[in-house]
Structure formats: C-alpha cells, structure tokens
C-alpha atoms as a PDB file:
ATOM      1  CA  UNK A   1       0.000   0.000   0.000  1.00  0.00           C
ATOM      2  CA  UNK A   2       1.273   3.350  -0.290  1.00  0.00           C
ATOM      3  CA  UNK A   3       1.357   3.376   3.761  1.00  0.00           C
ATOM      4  CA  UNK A   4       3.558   0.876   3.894  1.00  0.00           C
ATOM      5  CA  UNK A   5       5.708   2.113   0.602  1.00  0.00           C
ATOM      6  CA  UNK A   6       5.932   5.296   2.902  1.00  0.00           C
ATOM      7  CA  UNK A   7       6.881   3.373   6.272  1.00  0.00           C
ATOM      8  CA  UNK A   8       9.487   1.329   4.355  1.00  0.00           C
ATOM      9  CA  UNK A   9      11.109   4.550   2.629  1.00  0.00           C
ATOM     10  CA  UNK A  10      11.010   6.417   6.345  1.00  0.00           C
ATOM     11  CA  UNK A  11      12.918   3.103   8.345  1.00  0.00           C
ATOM     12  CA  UNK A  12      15.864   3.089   5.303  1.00  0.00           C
ATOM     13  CA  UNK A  13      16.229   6.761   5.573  1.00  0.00           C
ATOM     14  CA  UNK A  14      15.046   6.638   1.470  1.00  0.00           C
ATOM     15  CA  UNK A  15      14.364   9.755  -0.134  1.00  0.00           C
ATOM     16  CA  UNK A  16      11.262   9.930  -2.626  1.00  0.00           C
ATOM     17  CA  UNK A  17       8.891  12.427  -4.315  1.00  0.00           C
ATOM     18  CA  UNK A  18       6.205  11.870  -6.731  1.00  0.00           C
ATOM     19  CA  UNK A  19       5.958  14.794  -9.352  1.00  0.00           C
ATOM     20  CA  UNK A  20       2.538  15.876 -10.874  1.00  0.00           C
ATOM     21  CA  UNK A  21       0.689  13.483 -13.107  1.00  0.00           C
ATOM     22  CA  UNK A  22       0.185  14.475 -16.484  1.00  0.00           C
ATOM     23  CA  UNK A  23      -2.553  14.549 -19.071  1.00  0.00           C
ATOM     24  CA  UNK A  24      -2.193  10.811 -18.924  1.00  0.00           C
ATOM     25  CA  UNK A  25      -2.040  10.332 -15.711  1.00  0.00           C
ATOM     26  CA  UNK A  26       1.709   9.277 -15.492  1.00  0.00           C
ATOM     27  CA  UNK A  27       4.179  10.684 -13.312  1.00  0.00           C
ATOM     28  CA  UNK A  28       7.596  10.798 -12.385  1.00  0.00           C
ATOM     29  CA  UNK A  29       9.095   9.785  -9.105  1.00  0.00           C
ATOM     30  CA  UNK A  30      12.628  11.501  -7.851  1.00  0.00           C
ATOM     31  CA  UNK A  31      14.417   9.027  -5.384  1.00  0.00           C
ATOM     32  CA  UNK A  32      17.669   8.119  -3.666  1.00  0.00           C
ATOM     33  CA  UNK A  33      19.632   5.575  -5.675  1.00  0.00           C
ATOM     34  CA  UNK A  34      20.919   3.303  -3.181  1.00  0.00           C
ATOM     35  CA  UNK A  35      20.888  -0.513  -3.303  1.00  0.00           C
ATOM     36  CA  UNK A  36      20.609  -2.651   0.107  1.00  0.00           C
ATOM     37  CA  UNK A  37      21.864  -5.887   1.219  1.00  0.00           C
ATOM     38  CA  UNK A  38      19.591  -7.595   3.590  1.00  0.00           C
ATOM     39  CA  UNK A  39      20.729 -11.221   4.841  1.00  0.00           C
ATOM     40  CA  UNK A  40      18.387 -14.010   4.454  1.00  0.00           C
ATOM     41  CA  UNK A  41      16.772 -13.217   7.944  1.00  0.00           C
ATOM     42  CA  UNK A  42      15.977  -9.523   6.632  1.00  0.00           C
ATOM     43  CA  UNK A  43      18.550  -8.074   7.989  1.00  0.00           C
ATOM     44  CA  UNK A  44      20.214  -4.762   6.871  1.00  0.00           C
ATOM     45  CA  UNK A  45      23.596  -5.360   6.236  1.00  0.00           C
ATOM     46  CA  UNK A  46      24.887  -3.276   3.953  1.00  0.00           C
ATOM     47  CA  UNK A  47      23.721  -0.219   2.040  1.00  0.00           C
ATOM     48  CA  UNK A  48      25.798   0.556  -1.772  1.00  0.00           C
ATOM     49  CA  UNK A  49      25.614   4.571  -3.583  1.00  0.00           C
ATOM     50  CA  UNK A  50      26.646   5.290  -7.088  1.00  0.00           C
ATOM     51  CA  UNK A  51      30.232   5.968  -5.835  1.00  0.00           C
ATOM     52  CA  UNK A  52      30.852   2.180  -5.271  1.00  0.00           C
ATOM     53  CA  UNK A  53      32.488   0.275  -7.751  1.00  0.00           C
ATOM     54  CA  UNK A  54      31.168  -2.726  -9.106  1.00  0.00           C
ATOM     55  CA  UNK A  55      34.353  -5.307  -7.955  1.00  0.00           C
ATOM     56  CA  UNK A  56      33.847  -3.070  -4.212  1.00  0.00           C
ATOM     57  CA  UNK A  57      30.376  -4.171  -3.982  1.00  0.00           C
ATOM     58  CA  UNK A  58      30.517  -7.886  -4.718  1.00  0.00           C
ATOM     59  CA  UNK A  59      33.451  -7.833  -1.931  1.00  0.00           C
ATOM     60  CA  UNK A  60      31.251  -6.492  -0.034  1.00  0.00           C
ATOM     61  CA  UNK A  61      28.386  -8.827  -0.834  1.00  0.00           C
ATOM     62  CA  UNK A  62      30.898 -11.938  -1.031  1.00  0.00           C
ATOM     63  CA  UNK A  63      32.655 -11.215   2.666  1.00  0.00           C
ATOM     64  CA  UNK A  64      28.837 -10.519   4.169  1.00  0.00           C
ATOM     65  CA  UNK A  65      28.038 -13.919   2.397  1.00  0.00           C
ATOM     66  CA  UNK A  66      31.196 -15.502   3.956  1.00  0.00           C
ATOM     67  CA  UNK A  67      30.349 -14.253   7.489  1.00  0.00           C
ATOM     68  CA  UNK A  68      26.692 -14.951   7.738  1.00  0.00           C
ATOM     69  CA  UNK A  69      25.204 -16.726  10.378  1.00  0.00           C
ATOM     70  CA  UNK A  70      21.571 -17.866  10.828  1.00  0.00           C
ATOM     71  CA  UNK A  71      19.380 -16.154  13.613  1.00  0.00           C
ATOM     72  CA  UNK A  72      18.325 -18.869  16.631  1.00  0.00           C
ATOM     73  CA  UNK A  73      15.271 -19.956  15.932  1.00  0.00           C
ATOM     74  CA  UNK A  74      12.376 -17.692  17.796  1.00  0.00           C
ATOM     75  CA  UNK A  75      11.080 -18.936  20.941  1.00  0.00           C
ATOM     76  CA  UNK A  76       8.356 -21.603  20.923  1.00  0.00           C
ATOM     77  CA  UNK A  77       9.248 -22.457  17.073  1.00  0.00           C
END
C-alpha cells in the first residue's frame, strides 16, 4: 500500500517524491539511488551509492556472504 511504501522509505532513511501526473495520468518519481543488502533473515547489512564500484560491492556482498550466520530460531518455534 502506499502506507507501507511510505513506512518502508522512512525506516531506510530513502528519499522519494512523486511529481505531478500528467494529461495521462503518469508521473515521475525523484528518489535516492541506493541498493541494500539484507541477509536471508531480513537483515540490513549493507547499504551501496553510485560511488561504489562494481568489484567493491561484490566484496562487499561476497565477505557478508562468507560471514553470515543464521538467527536462533524464535522462541516456541
């Protein structure tokens, strides 16, 4: 929903602005351009810009790959 599209941009600190629609109806939307890595519990782990190379962010990906560890299991599961 656009509430949650909102909430989600808000907790990453993501920038974003719609512009006006036009005679169609379409519209632009200005945004940060930032990629995240979340692990495969959902955690953030790491966040890339523009500035970062290519070969810097699959280091990046491969040593957060190399290091992960699962969460414990939640209580009760």
């Amino acid at each position: 929903t656009p509430e949650q599209v909102r909430a989600t941009a808000a907790a990453f600190r993501v920038y974003l602005s719609a512009g006006p629609r036009d005679a169609d109806g379409d519209y632009l939307v200005d945004h940060s351009v930032l990629t995240f890595l979340l692990d495969p519990d959902g955690a953030f782990r790491d966040c890339y810009g523009r500035s970062r190379t290519a070969e810097e962010v699959a280091r990046s990906v491969r040593a957060h790959m190399d290091s992960y560890e699962p969460l414990p299991p939640a209580r009760g599961e």
